[in-house]
């Protein structure tokens, strides 16, 4: 189980506490000598729903668990941690969601307005796409192609851009939706 091994190893890797581009919130305490220490989790990553989705597409590329762990650790330190840390820092989840809304308002204002009017604001479902880096949303090959763009530009900006592109591509159908259920069905 390469996927399981990689996820467990990442959760127990204390290197991430000091190398993540956005520091994680770890539960701290005092050791026997009275020094502040991390109690849980060792990596500072509190497991969240969809955690394994980040590793799964990489399993198509890396078969050895030690290589997969090294790549996953670097990807988490540079990018994935930004998608799960509440912060106003540039390229954090909040910043990416705001960027998504601005791009949608700029490129498809009628669609953004329509979705809001029927009680299905676009961010309600696209935030999960962005937070998961589209893993589990797009097929693995497309997820890897999207992350190739993230790596090439050294930026998470392709994520909200992809979310806008999907909505614009589906705009005709989405404009006919009358409820959130209709939107989700599309």
mmCIF file of C-alpha atoms in Angstrom:
data_model
loop_
_atom_site.group_PDB
_atom_site.id
_atom_site.type_symbol
_atom_site.label_atom_id
_atom_site.label_comp_id
_atom_site.label_asym_id
_atom_site.label_seq_id
_atom_site.Cartn_x
_atom_site.Cartn_y
_atom_site.Cartn_z
ATOM 1 C CA UNK A 1 0.000 0.000 0.000
ATOM 2 C CA UNK A 2 2.203 2.763 -1.293
ATOM 3 C CA UNK A 3 -0.529 5.384 -0.815
ATOM 4 C CA UNK A 4 -1.155 4.461 2.815
ATOM 5 C CA UNK A 5 2.573 4.313 3.592
ATOM 6 C CA UNK A 6 3.144 7.758 2.066
ATOM 7 C CA UNK A 7 0.268 9.357 3.979
ATOM 8 C CA UNK A 8 1.274 7.842 7.319
ATOM 9 C CA UNK A 9 4.929 8.814 6.791
ATOM 10 C CA UNK A 10 3.915 12.392 5.967
ATOM 11 C CA UNK A 11 1.784 12.703 9.107
ATOM 12 C CA UNK A 12 4.746 11.608 11.230
ATOM 13 C CA UNK A 13 7.375 13.783 9.532
ATOM 14 C CA UNK A 14 8.504 16.595 11.910
ATOM 15 C CA UNK A 15 10.452 18.234 9.049
ATOM 16 C CA UNK A 16 7.194 19.823 7.871
ATOM 17 C CA UNK A 17 6.822 21.853 11.078
ATOM 18 C CA UNK A 18 9.790 24.017 10.130
ATOM 19 C CA UNK A 19 9.724 23.855 6.327
ATOM 20 C CA UNK A 20 6.095 24.480 5.353
ATOM 21 C CA UNK A 21 5.552 27.688 3.372
ATOM 22 C CA UNK A 22 2.667 28.435 5.755
ATOM 23 C CA UNK A 23 3.366 27.098 9.240
ATOM 24 C CA UNK A 24 0.829 24.540 10.448
ATOM 25 C CA UNK A 25 -1.065 24.866 13.686
ATOM 26 C CA UNK A 26 0.199 22.089 15.892
ATOM 27 C CA UNK A 27 -0.894 21.324 19.435
ATOM 28 C CA UNK A 28 2.027 22.213 21.668
ATOM 29 C CA UNK A 29 2.888 21.434 25.245
ATOM 30 C CA UNK A 30 5.828 21.332 27.609
ATOM 31 C CA UNK A 31 8.221 18.427 27.872
ATOM 32 C CA UNK A 32 9.632 17.120 31.184
ATOM 33 C CA UNK A 33 12.317 19.843 31.134
ATOM 34 C CA UNK A 34 9.735 22.599 30.660
ATOM 35 C CA UNK A 35 10.604 23.265 26.985
ATOM 36 C CA UNK A 36 7.836 23.861 24.465
ATOM 37 C CA UNK A 37 7.354 20.831 22.258
ATOM 38 C CA UNK A 38 4.890 19.653 19.651
ATOM 39 C CA UNK A 39 2.518 17.141 21.142
ATOM 40 C CA UNK A 40 0.351 16.290 18.168
ATOM 41 C CA UNK A 41 0.745 15.718 15.321
ATOM 42 C CA UNK A 42 4.478 15.385 14.759
ATOM 43 C CA UNK A 43 4.239 16.949 11.303
ATOM 44 C CA UNK A 44 1.809 19.664 12.348
ATOM 45 C CA UNK A 45 -0.704 18.292 9.829
ATOM 46 C CA UNK A 46 -4.042 17.470 11.384
ATOM 47 C CA UNK A 47 -5.537 14.852 9.040
ATOM 48 C CA UNK A 48 -8.459 16.269 7.093
ATOM 49 C CA UNK A 49 -11.069 14.871 4.761
ATOM 50 C CA UNK A 50 -9.474 14.240 1.396
ATOM 51 C CA UNK A 51 -5.897 14.154 2.730
ATOM 52 C CA UNK A 52 -5.065 11.077 0.681
ATOM 53 C CA UNK A 53 -6.377 12.746 -2.494
ATOM 54 C CA UNK A 54 -3.150 14.716 -2.731
ATOM 55 C CA UNK A 55 -1.015 11.580 -2.676
ATOM 56 C CA UNK A 56 -3.219 9.421 -4.907
ATOM 57 C CA UNK A 57 -2.390 11.078 -8.272
ATOM 58 C CA UNK A 58 1.314 10.960 -7.384
ATOM 59 C CA UNK A 59 1.038 7.173 -7.008
ATOM 60 C CA UNK A 60 0.561 7.040 -10.794
ATOM 61 C CA UNK A 61 3.988 8.635 -11.189
ATOM 62 C CA UNK A 62 6.060 7.226 -8.287
ATOM 63 C CA UNK A 63 5.894 3.535 -7.376
ATOM 64 C CA UNK A 64 8.533 3.522 -4.632
ATOM 65 C CA UNK A 65 7.237 4.719 -1.282
ATOM 66 C CA UNK A 66 10.471 6.518 -0.322
ATOM 67 C CA UNK A 67 10.476 8.545 -3.559
ATOM 68 C CA UNK A 68 6.747 9.199 -3.246
ATOM 69 C CA UNK A 69 7.260 10.396 0.333
ATOM 70 C CA UNK A 70 10.049 12.788 -0.683
ATOM 71 C CA UNK A 71 7.939 14.306 -3.473
ATOM 72 C CA UNK A 72 4.787 14.430 -1.336
ATOM 73 C CA UNK A 73 6.704 16.080 1.512
ATOM 74 C CA UNK A 74 8.104 18.754 -0.801
ATOM 75 C CA UNK A 75 4.726 19.317 -2.468
ATOM 76 C CA UNK A 76 3.054 19.635 0.919
ATOM 77 C CA UNK A 77 5.678 22.058 2.214
ATOM 78 C CA UNK A 78 5.403 24.252 -0.883
ATOM 79 C CA UNK A 79 1.757 23.994 -1.934
ATOM 80 C CA UNK A 80 -0.657 21.644 -0.160
ATOM 81 C CA UNK A 81 -0.218 23.321 3.238
ATOM 82 C CA UNK A 82 -1.437 26.588 1.686
ATOM 83 C CA UNK A 83 -4.711 24.910 0.763
ATOM 84 C CA UNK A 84 -5.447 23.903 4.360
ATOM 85 C CA UNK A 85 -4.137 26.703 6.523
ATOM 86 C CA UNK A 86 -6.461 29.585 7.317
ATOM 87 C CA UNK A 87 -4.427 32.651 6.477
ATOM 88 C CA UNK A 88 -4.683 35.874 4.532
ATOM 89 C CA UNK A 89 -1.243 35.240 3.036
ATOM 90 C CA UNK A 90 -0.884 35.316 -0.724
ATOM 91 C CA UNK A 91 -1.810 31.990 -2.346
ATOM 92 C CA UNK A 92 -3.508 30.679 0.794
ATOM 93 C CA UNK A 93 -6.970 29.149 0.451
ATOM 94 C CA UNK A 94 -8.681 32.438 1.340
ATOM 95 C CA UNK A 95 -6.626 34.331 -1.244
ATOM 96 C CA UNK A 96 -7.324 31.688 -3.908
ATOM 97 C CA UNK A 97 -11.080 31.814 -3.191
ATOM 98 C CA UNK A 98 -11.089 35.596 -3.458
ATOM 99 C CA UNK A 99 -9.141 35.323 -6.706
ATOM 100 C CA UNK A 100 -11.674 32.800 -8.006
ATOM 101 C CA UNK A 101 -14.569 35.136 -7.238
ATOM 102 C CA UNK A 102 -12.816 38.090 -8.872
ATOM 103 C CA UNK A 103 -11.994 36.057 -12.005
ATOM 104 C CA UNK A 104 -15.548 34.726 -12.280
ATOM 105 C CA UNK A 105 -17.017 38.216 -11.823
ATOM 106 C CA UNK A 106 -14.644 39.504 -14.524
ATOM 107 C CA UNK A 107 -15.151 36.729 -17.091
ATOM 108 C CA UNK A 108 -18.756 35.648 -16.501
ATOM 109 C CA UNK A 109 -20.602 38.253 -14.419
ATOM 110 C CA UNK A 110 -24.042 37.085 -15.542
ATOM 111 C CA UNK A 111 -23.243 33.515 -14.466
ATOM 112 C CA UNK A 112 -21.897 34.628 -11.081
ATOM 113 C CA UNK A 113 -24.988 36.760 -10.506
ATOM 114 C CA UNK A 114 -27.352 33.962 -11.623
ATOM 115 C CA UNK A 115 -25.759 31.386 -9.316
ATOM 116 C CA UNK A 116 -25.967 33.792 -6.379
ATOM 117 C CA UNK A 117 -29.617 34.603 -7.143
ATOM 118 C CA UNK A 118 -30.689 30.943 -7.123
ATOM 119 C CA UNK A 119 -28.945 30.380 -3.787
ATOM 120 C CA UNK A 120 -25.970 28.479 -5.188
ATOM 121 C CA UNK A 121 -23.007 30.855 -5.091
ATOM 122 C CA UNK A 122 -20.177 29.345 -7.124
ATOM 123 C CA UNK A 123 -17.710 29.374 -4.256
ATOM 124 C CA UNK A 124 -19.961 27.031 -2.261
ATOM 125 C CA UNK A 125 -18.840 24.099 -4.425
ATOM 126 C CA UNK A 126 -15.655 25.346 -6.091
ATOM 127 C CA UNK A 127 -13.914 26.003 -2.760
ATOM 128 C CA UNK A 128 -13.726 22.228 -2.230
ATOM 129 C CA UNK A 129 -12.274 21.793 -5.730
ATOM 130 C CA UNK A 130 -9.562 24.331 -4.988
ATOM 131 C CA UNK A 131 -8.867 23.028 -1.459
ATOM 132 C CA UNK A 132 -8.324 19.535 -2.863
ATOM 133 C CA UNK A 133 -6.259 20.770 -5.775
ATOM 134 C CA UNK A 134 -8.892 19.149 -8.029
ATOM 135 C CA UNK A 135 -7.756 15.686 -6.872
ATOM 136 C CA UNK A 136 -10.851 13.508 -6.789
ATOM 137 C CA UNK A 137 -12.657 16.078 -8.939
ATOM 138 C CA UNK A 138 -10.796 15.620 -12.220
ATOM 139 C CA UNK A 139 -9.503 12.290 -13.554
ATOM 140 C CA UNK A 140 -5.917 11.558 -12.422
ATOM 141 C CA UNK A 141 -4.335 12.446 -15.784
ATOM 142 C CA UNK A 142 -6.055 15.849 -15.808
ATOM 143 C CA UNK A 143 -5.185 16.443 -12.148
ATOM 144 C CA UNK A 144 -1.529 15.738 -12.908
ATOM 145 C CA UNK A 145 -1.647 18.046 -15.954
ATOM 146 C CA UNK A 146 -3.093 20.825 -13.789
ATOM 147 C CA UNK A 147 -0.399 20.304 -11.165
ATOM 148 C CA UNK A 148 2.220 20.410 -13.922
ATOM 149 C CA UNK A 149 1.035 23.998 -14.460
ATOM 150 C CA UNK A 150 1.246 24.725 -10.729
ATOM 151 C CA UNK A 151 4.831 23.457 -10.698
ATOM 152 C CA UNK A 152 5.765 25.197 -13.954
ATOM 153 C CA UNK A 153 4.515 28.575 -12.710
ATOM 154 C CA UNK A 154 5.481 27.870 -9.083
ATOM 155 C CA UNK A 155 2.065 29.213 -8.185
ATOM 156 C CA UNK A 156 -1.335 27.950 -7.050
ATOM 157 C CA UNK A 157 -3.049 30.472 -9.335
ATOM 158 C CA UNK A 158 -3.915 27.790 -11.937
ATOM 159 C CA UNK A 159 -6.364 26.277 -9.408
ATOM 160 C CA UNK A 160 -8.877 29.146 -9.293
ATOM 161 C CA UNK A 161 -8.325 29.697 -13.007
ATOM 162 C CA UNK A 162 -9.290 26.070 -13.671
ATOM 163 C CA UNK A 163 -12.400 26.427 -11.491
ATOM 164 C CA UNK A 164 -13.492 29.477 -13.491
ATOM 165 C CA UNK A 165 -12.752 27.706 -16.775
ATOM 166 C CA UNK A 166 -14.951 24.747 -15.798
ATOM 167 C CA UNK A 167 -17.852 27.031 -14.873
ATOM 168 C CA UNK A 168 -17.491 29.096 -18.049
ATOM 169 C CA UNK A 169 -17.370 25.870 -20.086
ATOM 170 C CA UNK A 170 -20.634 24.762 -18.416
ATOM 171 C CA UNK A 171 -22.184 28.257 -18.449
ATOM 172 C CA UNK A 172 -25.071 27.457 -20.823
ATOM 173 C CA UNK A 173 -26.265 24.600 -18.633
ATOM 174 C CA UNK A 174 -25.611 26.486 -15.400
ATOM 175 C CA UNK A 175 -27.657 29.466 -16.598
ATOM 176 C CA UNK A 176 -30.664 27.101 -16.929
ATOM 177 C CA UNK A 177 -30.288 25.856 -13.340
ATOM 178 C CA UNK A 178 -33.012 26.919 -10.912
ATOM 179 C CA UNK A 179 -31.603 25.520 -7.646
ATOM 180 C CA UNK A 180 -28.427 24.360 -5.965
ATOM 181 C CA UNK A 181 -29.450 20.763 -6.704
ATOM 182 C CA UNK A 182 -29.649 21.609 -10.421
ATOM 183 C CA UNK A 183 -26.161 23.149 -10.257
ATOM 184 C CA UNK A 184 -24.719 20.095 -8.510
ATOM 185 C CA UNK A 185 -26.316 17.803 -11.102
ATOM 186 C CA UNK A 186 -24.487 19.667 -13.877
#
